[in-house]
């Protein structure tokens, strides 16, 4: 062990403090004279020795600086040894000691508890375990060892149920202590369990200890008893005594526990617990006190004001206890909720007088007073966070100070003397505040309040800080216009003046309302208010207020100085104009079936249109009935996008567009309310689109778009309707239940067409969007409308005549009508005015079907049902054989094609299950002797179609045949097209985009042969109707690619020009400017040689031949110019180079641009630092050199002048320190009687690593040292 003593300046001063002044003086003046040896501290004083070893008992240790402060420390680590006998060991495998489960358990115990375990085997094969660690860790480890390494036994002990809680202890602490102490597991039955048996598990030794401890606890509780005494509540104070002294003495004297209910609990029962003898003794003493007091005590009743009761009671009842202690008299105070003022004193007659005096003294010891103080001063009296008031209350804690809001007084309550002192202090504060503080109120319209406050309270906080005042602006909900200013009188007046000026300025400010459509508000505000922040920063004096979105208002309010408001208005109007221009919207009606083609695969088409036209295009949802595509953006862009979308539709279908001239004044009447009339024409004519010009435009042209036949039909109807409107138009409205509408219209519009044809009137039924679903409108001439009205009313009347009829339907057909939750019956009800058709219950074998509804509807429904039955009777089943590989293609996306055939031909089509691909094929090897499992397997007949290829059709024979033809027409056909192999990769396109586009456009599959086949044949598979278009499109693409190839060949013309490499940088130009200009101008590629190329003077030009020649001529002209140039070297003093070059080269660039020359300065470290090279045309070089020499002459004059000045300036670095007198060498800290002074030893060498070794450094061979023998 080594020790190091460190002597600090403080300890040095401490050592010197005992020296005489003369000695100190001598010590300080060491270097100038000889030191007095007696004045030096001894080595032992300066470095007290450490104690070598503890002294024997009885020998007193001499105190020194090291030993006096050392206190013995108790070790926190304990070690215990546990022994597990062989018969109780859980793991008894002798061959694996230190291995296996036992070792794992020990490691786990160490990890869990933090204790260290060491195992050893005794001679008797018992297990000794040494556990080291902190006390808690050792105890926990012991418990784990017992439970996991020792075999467990169990036992039960029976004690009374009421003693169980004493075994558990408070919060289970006693039980935990027992378990740790005995290393057992103790299970106590739950309170609801009637059993009184406690189960103990652990080692035999532990079981005995635990059993013994539990029985001891029970035995202790057996000695205890519980007694209850009913004693009148008024005598309880005499039993408890003042401050519970008497009951405490009784408890101490008897050893029993006495529980007296507190005064707040209205109980008379006193509970005594303890050992029987103790309880009996306590009861006797309490009874004696009670009887004695009951016999001797008398009472007197006195009246004390209710408000003074609390002073008699005192804090936490201390005053009552005090009176009881002094006089032995109990004072009974009525409850707080009682209105009684009677106080009863109970006690010895000779003590009652003294107690009464004390009661009155306490009642009158407190007083209530008030101080007049204006309510506005209250918060100044209280101070910030109650600081002012805290000073007073700390001095007089018994005084209660109460401030009442709105009242000009402060209430004080407490001991009379204290109240008088506090009153004086508060009055002084009030007088002071009144003398130096003032307040005023100003009236300002509430609408200006928030402007006075400013954003984030900026304005009002500035005024408060500047004038040291408090300003109260009423909240919005008060609707008050009074603003209160409080503080220093001068500050109040100045703040008032500024606030009034601000308010006056606001009243004179301009407020302007801008009408901006609410849809633009969010765009103007921008994300997180970024855009409106820019506007506000631009016009800081203008306040811009947007309406609440819920108000649906278009008014944006601007407030501020007139000129600023006007500027801001113009700026915002410009913003809105740009938004309006970009928010032009147009709706394009596109047939629903073409929406997917407009979107394209993965949204490619729509994305391209959006990007190229810079518009926003919204398509209706898939499940929506709407056909409108909405385009938003600038008007020109919207029109471009619209034309492109319409072009796609036109390519895909036989769509025609016709313009009809109808006077614009008739447009509104033709459109009808909410578009009812025009919608009915569009629906009737197969969903054509009719577009009327914008209202007020004065344009007569109406556009009709759709399939050619339907467009012609719609045109006729529109013109006839316009003619009717022009001649004499008459309108009548009828009402009929919505369920009758379908019957009135008839199947395919048959019924309504008859009425229209016979009368010439137009009948319009409501659509699903119309609010009034019963309203039917009739339009036409007066006579036609009257006739149509008559017919319709007759039909409606007949529909209202409800009858019940029946018909006979063979039970075998019942299932058809009621299947799929009665779908067929629901369709009949919808079509025939809500007729109710009732079929007999299943299993009744009845064929009678009941129909209930309007007479005409019932008849029509019967007729329809008979038609259906006839179809069912005439129904046949046909098979259509189509190879399974084509089934998916025939079905179409989501079965759309097959659904269309089913609907068109009114047949049912069932596709077979897919063939199991795992089934053995026909080509499987034949078993020997032709046997398989003992049976001869016949080969499949090639003429018999496979089951998986057969599609079954059900329906009328002629319909099934038509449907079969339709199915066969959907079978894809494959054709081959010859396309040169080298063009295949261009047809496929980047990542297959080209071929995908063609497949989407023509609805076919295009198969390009694999690259390794080198084949020219491309296969096209699809419907026969699509193949021709696809082939045509593919060949068109081939022509385009061939033309591109030819063009590519022309563009590949190469030309080489030889140019000296020294001219290359000049041809390239600054940042490639010159060469880029040549490339762009002539549309060529110009390649300069790489560093490692052999021909460093070859420049290659690629492009069209004429362009390449023109580019070569342009380069040659630059070279010719460069060859005419000369280079001249001049000498310029290097000291002026920096000034000529200028900041960031600005000066030299200006010279080079002015004289059209190139100037090169020498690099750092050049042989001649003054040599400058000028390159250019001869006359320009001469001019540039003259200019540079003039500049040198001018700048050199400055350089010479500066150097002359520097000669007279003080050189850098102060020499003051060198002028100081040299100091003598320091002797350091000197001590007397050092170890090295007594013998022949030398003083330790401070620089020696052996004398003063570093921590961790290797130690050399030991030798004697002044420090004594080394201990390491």
PDB file of C-alpha atoms in Angstrom, residues 605-786:
ATOM      1  CA  UNK A 605     -53.982   7.951 -69.687  1.00  0.00           C
ATOM      2  CA  UNK A 606     -55.622  10.279 -67.167  1.00  0.00           C
ATOM      3  CA  UNK A 607     -52.244  11.057 -65.555  1.00  0.00           C
ATOM      4  CA  UNK A 608     -50.783  12.017 -68.944  1.00  0.00           C
ATOM      5  CA  UNK A 609     -53.750  14.309 -69.769  1.00  0.00           C
ATOM      6  CA  UNK A 610     -53.511  15.960 -66.316  1.00  0.00           C
ATOM      7  CA  UNK A 611     -49.766  16.609 -66.652  1.00  0.00           C
ATOM      8  CA  UNK A 612     -49.824  17.822 -70.250  1.00  0.00           C
ATOM      9  CA  UNK A 613     -52.835  20.131 -69.841  1.00  0.00           C
ATOM     10  CA  UNK A 614     -52.019  21.169 -66.229  1.00  0.00           C
ATOM     11  CA  UNK A 615     -55.613  20.537 -65.092  1.00  0.00           C
ATOM     12  CA  UNK A 616     -57.394  18.683 -62.310  1.00  0.00           C
ATOM     13  CA  UNK A 617     -59.677  15.918 -63.639  1.00  0.00           C
ATOM     14  CA  UNK A 618     -62.250  14.253 -61.350  1.00  0.00           C
ATOM     15  CA  UNK A 619     -64.132  11.122 -62.406  1.00  0.00           C
ATOM     16  CA  UNK A 620     -67.307   9.882 -60.699  1.00  0.00           C
ATOM     17  CA  UNK A 621     -67.108   6.869 -58.387  1.00  0.00           C
ATOM     18  CA  UNK A 622     -67.464   3.406 -59.933  1.00  0.00           C
ATOM     19  CA  UNK A 623     -70.747   2.729 -58.140  1.00  0.00           C
ATOM     20  CA  UNK A 624     -72.159   6.175 -59.083  1.00  0.00           C
ATOM     21  CA  UNK A 625     -74.695   6.588 -61.874  1.00  0.00           C
ATOM     22  CA  UNK A 626     -73.133   9.888 -62.939  1.00  0.00           C
ATOM     23  CA  UNK A 627     -71.359  10.060 -66.310  1.00  0.00           C
ATOM     24  CA  UNK A 628     -69.912  13.545 -65.809  1.00  0.00           C
ATOM     25  CA  UNK A 629     -66.123  14.021 -65.751  1.00  0.00           C
ATOM     26  CA  UNK A 630     -65.233  17.378 -64.145  1.00  0.00           C
ATOM     27  CA  UNK A 631     -62.144  19.277 -65.394  1.00  0.00           C
ATOM     28  CA  UNK A 632     -60.750  22.207 -63.365  1.00  0.00           C
ATOM     29  CA  UNK A 633     -57.990  24.671 -64.302  1.00  0.00           C
ATOM     30  CA  UNK A 634     -57.390  27.545 -66.721  1.00  0.00           C
ATOM     31  CA  UNK A 635     -60.087  27.861 -69.402  1.00  0.00           C
ATOM     32  CA  UNK A 636     -57.775  27.096 -72.355  1.00  0.00           C
ATOM     33  CA  UNK A 637     -56.276  24.105 -70.537  1.00  0.00           C
ATOM     34  CA  UNK A 638     -59.736  22.780 -69.590  1.00  0.00           C
ATOM     35  CA  UNK A 639     -60.879  22.983 -73.215  1.00  0.00           C
ATOM     36  CA  UNK A 640     -57.740  21.140 -74.358  1.00  0.00           C
ATOM     37  CA  UNK A 641     -58.305  18.379 -71.772  1.00  0.00           C
ATOM     38  CA  UNK A 642     -62.009  18.161 -72.718  1.00  0.00           C
ATOM     39  CA  UNK A 643     -61.164  17.751 -76.432  1.00  0.00           C
ATOM     40  CA  UNK A 644     -58.643  15.003 -75.659  1.00  0.00           C
ATOM     41  CA  UNK A 645     -61.165  13.091 -73.510  1.00  0.00           C
ATOM     42  CA  UNK A 646     -63.879  13.435 -76.154  1.00  0.00           C
ATOM     43  CA  UNK A 647     -61.402  12.245 -78.812  1.00  0.00           C
ATOM     44  CA  UNK A 648     -60.783   9.052 -76.805  1.00  0.00           C
ATOM     45  CA  UNK A 649     -64.539   8.424 -76.593  1.00  0.00           C
ATOM     46  CA  UNK A 650     -64.975   9.096 -80.316  1.00  0.00           C
ATOM     47  CA  UNK A 651     -62.240   6.582 -81.180  1.00  0.00           C
ATOM     48  CA  UNK A 652     -63.790   3.899 -78.997  1.00  0.00           C
ATOM     49  CA  UNK A 653     -67.423   4.127 -80.178  1.00  0.00           C
ATOM     50  CA  UNK A 654     -69.615   5.264 -83.008  1.00  0.00           C
ATOM     51  CA  UNK A 655     -70.331   8.595 -81.314  1.00  0.00           C
ATOM     52  CA  UNK A 656     -71.705  11.475 -83.321  1.00  0.00           C
ATOM     53  CA  UNK A 657     -72.230  15.066 -82.343  1.00  0.00           C
ATOM     54  CA  UNK A 658     -75.014  17.231 -83.740  1.00  0.00           C
ATOM     55  CA  UNK A 659     -75.807  20.889 -83.163  1.00  0.00           C
ATOM     56  CA  UNK A 660     -79.470  21.949 -83.146  1.00  0.00           C
ATOM     57  CA  UNK A 661     -80.487  25.610 -83.387  1.00  0.00           C
ATOM     58  CA  UNK A 662     -83.182  26.445 -80.807  1.00  0.00           C
ATOM     59  CA  UNK A 663     -83.917  30.030 -79.735  1.00  0.00           C
ATOM     60  CA  UNK A 664     -82.071  30.761 -76.474  1.00  0.00           C
ATOM     61  CA  UNK A 665     -85.241  32.147 -74.869  1.00  0.00           C
ATOM     62  CA  UNK A 666     -86.737  28.610 -74.968  1.00  0.00           C
ATOM     63  CA  UNK A 667     -83.732  26.910 -73.346  1.00  0.00           C
ATOM     64  CA  UNK A 668     -84.905  27.259 -69.737  1.00  0.00           C
ATOM     65  CA  UNK A 669     -88.368  25.895 -70.500  1.00  0.00           C
ATOM     66  CA  UNK A 670     -86.841  22.937 -72.422  1.00  0.00           C
ATOM     67  CA  UNK A 671     -84.451  22.136 -69.564  1.00  0.00           C
ATOM     68  CA  UNK A 672     -87.301  22.254 -67.027  1.00  0.00           C
ATOM     69  CA  UNK A 673     -87.181  22.527 -63.244  1.00  0.00           C
ATOM     70  CA  UNK A 674     -83.799  21.104 -62.089  1.00  0.00           C
ATOM     71  CA  UNK A 675     -83.321  19.652 -65.623  1.00  0.00           C
ATOM     72  CA  UNK A 676     -86.380  17.354 -65.478  1.00  0.00           C
ATOM     73  CA  UNK A 677     -87.495  17.761 -69.131  1.00  0.00           C
ATOM     74  CA  UNK A 678     -84.095  17.430 -70.764  1.00  0.00           C
ATOM     75  CA  UNK A 679     -83.201  14.493 -68.465  1.00  0.00           C
ATOM     76  CA  UNK A 680     -86.318  12.607 -69.533  1.00  0.00           C
ATOM     77  CA  UNK A 681     -85.340  13.003 -73.244  1.00  0.00           C
ATOM     78  CA  UNK A 682     -81.764  11.828 -72.498  1.00  0.00           C
ATOM     79  CA  UNK A 683     -82.985   8.731 -70.640  1.00  0.00           C
ATOM     80  CA  UNK A 684     -85.566   7.895 -73.308  1.00  0.00           C
ATOM     81  CA  UNK A 685     -82.992   8.150 -76.104  1.00  0.00           C
ATOM     82  CA  UNK A 686     -80.449   5.678 -74.709  1.00  0.00           C
ATOM     83  CA  UNK A 687     -78.515   8.084 -72.532  1.00  0.00           C
ATOM     84  CA  UNK A 688     -77.463  10.676 -75.124  1.00  0.00           C
ATOM     85  CA  UNK A 689     -75.854  13.859 -73.796  1.00  0.00           C
ATOM     86  CA  UNK A 690     -77.612  17.179 -74.483  1.00  0.00           C
ATOM     87  CA  UNK A 691     -75.582  20.304 -73.766  1.00  0.00           C
ATOM     88  CA  UNK A 692     -77.227  23.744 -73.590  1.00  0.00           C
ATOM     89  CA  UNK A 693     -75.057  26.917 -73.771  1.00  0.00           C
ATOM     90  CA  UNK A 694     -74.496  29.030 -70.630  1.00  0.00           C
ATOM     91  CA  UNK A 695     -77.533  31.072 -69.564  1.00  0.00           C
ATOM     92  CA  UNK A 696     -77.386  34.664 -70.847  1.00  0.00           C
ATOM     93  CA  UNK A 697     -74.793  33.903 -73.561  1.00  0.00           C
ATOM     94  CA  UNK A 698     -77.406  34.446 -76.319  1.00  0.00           C
ATOM     95  CA  UNK A 699     -76.152  31.344 -78.220  1.00  0.00           C
ATOM     96  CA  UNK A 700     -78.890  29.246 -79.879  1.00  0.00           C
ATOM     97  CA  UNK A 701     -76.807  26.125 -80.606  1.00  0.00           C
ATOM     98  CA  UNK A 702     -77.657  23.034 -78.503  1.00  0.00           C
ATOM     99  CA  UNK A 703     -75.217  20.084 -78.762  1.00  0.00           C
ATOM    100  CA  UNK A 704     -76.426  16.466 -78.805  1.00  0.00           C
ATOM    101  CA  UNK A 705     -73.793  13.728 -78.476  1.00  0.00           C
ATOM    102  CA  UNK A 706     -74.190   9.953 -78.533  1.00  0.00           C
ATOM    103  CA  UNK A 707     -74.801   6.923 -80.817  1.00  0.00           C
ATOM    104  CA  UNK A 708     -76.006   8.071 -84.270  1.00  0.00           C
ATOM    105  CA  UNK A 709     -79.540   6.544 -84.061  1.00  0.00           C
ATOM    106  CA  UNK A 710     -80.194   7.846 -80.546  1.00  0.00           C
ATOM    107  CA  UNK A 711     -78.896  11.328 -81.435  1.00  0.00           C
ATOM    108  CA  UNK A 712     -81.355  11.543 -84.367  1.00  0.00           C
ATOM    109  CA  UNK A 713     -84.211  10.421 -82.118  1.00  0.00           C
ATOM    110  CA  UNK A 714     -83.306  12.985 -79.416  1.00  0.00           C
ATOM    111  CA  UNK A 715     -82.987  15.727 -82.058  1.00  0.00           C
ATOM    112  CA  UNK A 716     -86.539  15.073 -83.309  1.00  0.00           C
ATOM    113  CA  UNK A 717     -87.978  15.091 -79.778  1.00  0.00           C
ATOM    114  CA  UNK A 718     -86.096  18.271 -78.834  1.00  0.00           C
ATOM    115  CA  UNK A 719     -87.233  20.102 -81.993  1.00  0.00           C
ATOM    116  CA  UNK A 720     -90.866  18.981 -81.594  1.00  0.00           C
ATOM    117  CA  UNK A 721     -90.833  20.077 -77.949  1.00  0.00           C
ATOM    118  CA  UNK A 722     -89.314  23.445 -78.944  1.00  0.00           C
ATOM    119  CA  UNK A 723     -91.970  23.836 -81.620  1.00  0.00           C
ATOM    120  CA  UNK A 724     -94.708  23.100 -79.093  1.00  0.00           C
ATOM    121  CA  UNK A 725     -93.209  25.608 -76.676  1.00  0.00           C
ATOM    122  CA  UNK A 726     -92.962  28.210 -79.413  1.00  0.00           C
ATOM    123  CA  UNK A 727     -96.513  27.756 -80.732  1.00  0.00           C
ATOM    124  CA  UNK A 728     -98.604  27.109 -77.686  1.00  0.00           C
ATOM    125  CA  UNK A 729     -97.256  25.351 -74.647  1.00  0.00           C
ATOM    126  CA  UNK A 730     -99.496  24.104 -71.881  1.00  0.00           C
ATOM    127  CA  UNK A 731     -98.476  22.252 -68.720  1.00  0.00           C
ATOM    128  CA  UNK A 732    -100.529  20.146 -66.276  1.00  0.00           C
ATOM    129  CA  UNK A 733     -99.363  18.328 -63.154  1.00  0.00           C
ATOM    130  CA  UNK A 734    -100.873  15.034 -61.952  1.00  0.00           C
ATOM    131  CA  UNK A 735    -100.173  12.997 -58.820  1.00  0.00           C
ATOM    132  CA  UNK A 736     -99.874   9.206 -58.533  1.00  0.00           C
ATOM    133  CA  UNK A 737     -98.290   6.848 -56.005  1.00  0.00           C
ATOM    134  CA  UNK A 738     -94.620   6.127 -56.913  1.00  0.00           C
ATOM    135  CA  UNK A 739     -95.323   2.357 -57.103  1.00  0.00           C
ATOM    136  CA  UNK A 740     -97.799   3.002 -59.978  1.00  0.00           C
ATOM    137  CA  UNK A 741     -95.223   4.843 -62.124  1.00  0.00           C
ATOM    138  CA  UNK A 742     -93.569   1.754 -63.577  1.00  0.00           C
ATOM    139  CA  UNK A 743     -96.966   0.306 -64.549  1.00  0.00           C
ATOM    140  CA  UNK A 744     -98.034   3.618 -66.133  1.00  0.00           C
ATOM    141  CA  UNK A 745     -94.767   3.720 -68.100  1.00  0.00           C
ATOM    142  CA  UNK A 746     -95.048   0.045 -69.056  1.00  0.00           C
ATOM    143  CA  UNK A 747     -92.397  -2.404 -70.136  1.00  0.00           C
ATOM    144  CA  UNK A 748     -89.827  -0.545 -72.261  1.00  0.00           C
ATOM    145  CA  UNK A 749     -92.040   2.568 -72.006  1.00  0.00           C
ATOM    146  CA  UNK A 750     -94.821   0.870 -74.021  1.00  0.00           C
ATOM    147  CA  UNK A 751     -97.842   2.225 -72.078  1.00  0.00           C
ATOM    148  CA  UNK A 752     -96.687   5.836 -71.948  1.00  0.00           C
ATOM    149  CA  UNK A 753     -95.640   5.738 -75.607  1.00  0.00           C
ATOM    150  CA  UNK A 754     -99.229   4.810 -76.566  1.00  0.00           C
ATOM    151  CA  UNK A 755    -100.596   7.805 -74.633  1.00  0.00           C
ATOM    152  CA  UNK A 756     -97.980  10.088 -76.168  1.00  0.00           C
ATOM    153  CA  UNK A 757     -98.609   8.844 -79.706  1.00  0.00           C
ATOM    154  CA  UNK A 758    -102.397   9.097 -79.347  1.00  0.00           C
ATOM    155  CA  UNK A 759    -102.426  12.565 -77.732  1.00  0.00           C
ATOM    156  CA  UNK A 760     -99.146  14.183 -78.878  1.00  0.00           C
ATOM    157  CA  UNK A 761     -98.435  15.345 -75.315  1.00  0.00           C
ATOM    158  CA  UNK A 762     -95.145  14.803 -73.493  1.00  0.00           C
ATOM    159  CA  UNK A 763     -95.318  13.063 -70.085  1.00  0.00           C
ATOM    160  CA  UNK A 764     -92.450  13.465 -67.603  1.00  0.00           C
ATOM    161  CA  UNK A 765     -92.089  11.233 -64.517  1.00  0.00           C
ATOM    162  CA  UNK A 766     -89.969  12.200 -61.478  1.00  0.00           C
ATOM    163  CA  UNK A 767     -86.386  10.871 -61.168  1.00  0.00           C
ATOM    164  CA  UNK A 768     -84.812   9.397 -58.023  1.00  0.00           C
ATOM    165  CA  UNK A 769     -83.221  12.818 -57.219  1.00  0.00           C
ATOM    166  CA  UNK A 770     -86.548  14.721 -57.227  1.00  0.00           C
ATOM    167  CA  UNK A 771     -88.045  15.525 -53.816  1.00  0.00           C
ATOM    168  CA  UNK A 772     -91.675  15.085 -54.925  1.00  0.00           C
ATOM    169  CA  UNK A 773     -91.888  11.470 -56.076  1.00  0.00           C
ATOM    170  CA  UNK A 774     -95.645  11.582 -56.851  1.00  0.00           C
ATOM    171  CA  UNK A 775     -95.579  14.496 -59.355  1.00  0.00           C
ATOM    172  CA  UNK A 776     -96.168  13.679 -63.063  1.00  0.00           C
ATOM    173  CA  UNK A 777     -95.882  16.587 -65.557  1.00  0.00           C
ATOM    174  CA  UNK A 778     -97.767  16.689 -68.895  1.00  0.00           C
ATOM    175  CA  UNK A 779     -96.566  19.189 -71.557  1.00  0.00           C
ATOM    176  CA  UNK A 780     -98.025  20.011 -74.947  1.00  0.00           C
ATOM    177  CA  UNK A 781    -100.862  21.899 -76.602  1.00  0.00           C
ATOM    178  CA  UNK A 782    -103.907  22.537 -74.494  1.00  0.00           C
ATOM    179  CA  UNK A 783    -105.996  19.886 -76.325  1.00  0.00           C
ATOM    180  CA  UNK A 784    -103.208  17.273 -76.247  1.00  0.00           C
ATOM    181  CA  UNK A 785    -102.541  17.888 -72.547  1.00  0.00           C
ATOM    182  CA  UNK A 786    -106.262  17.650 -71.688  1.00  0.00           C
TER     183      UNK A 786
END
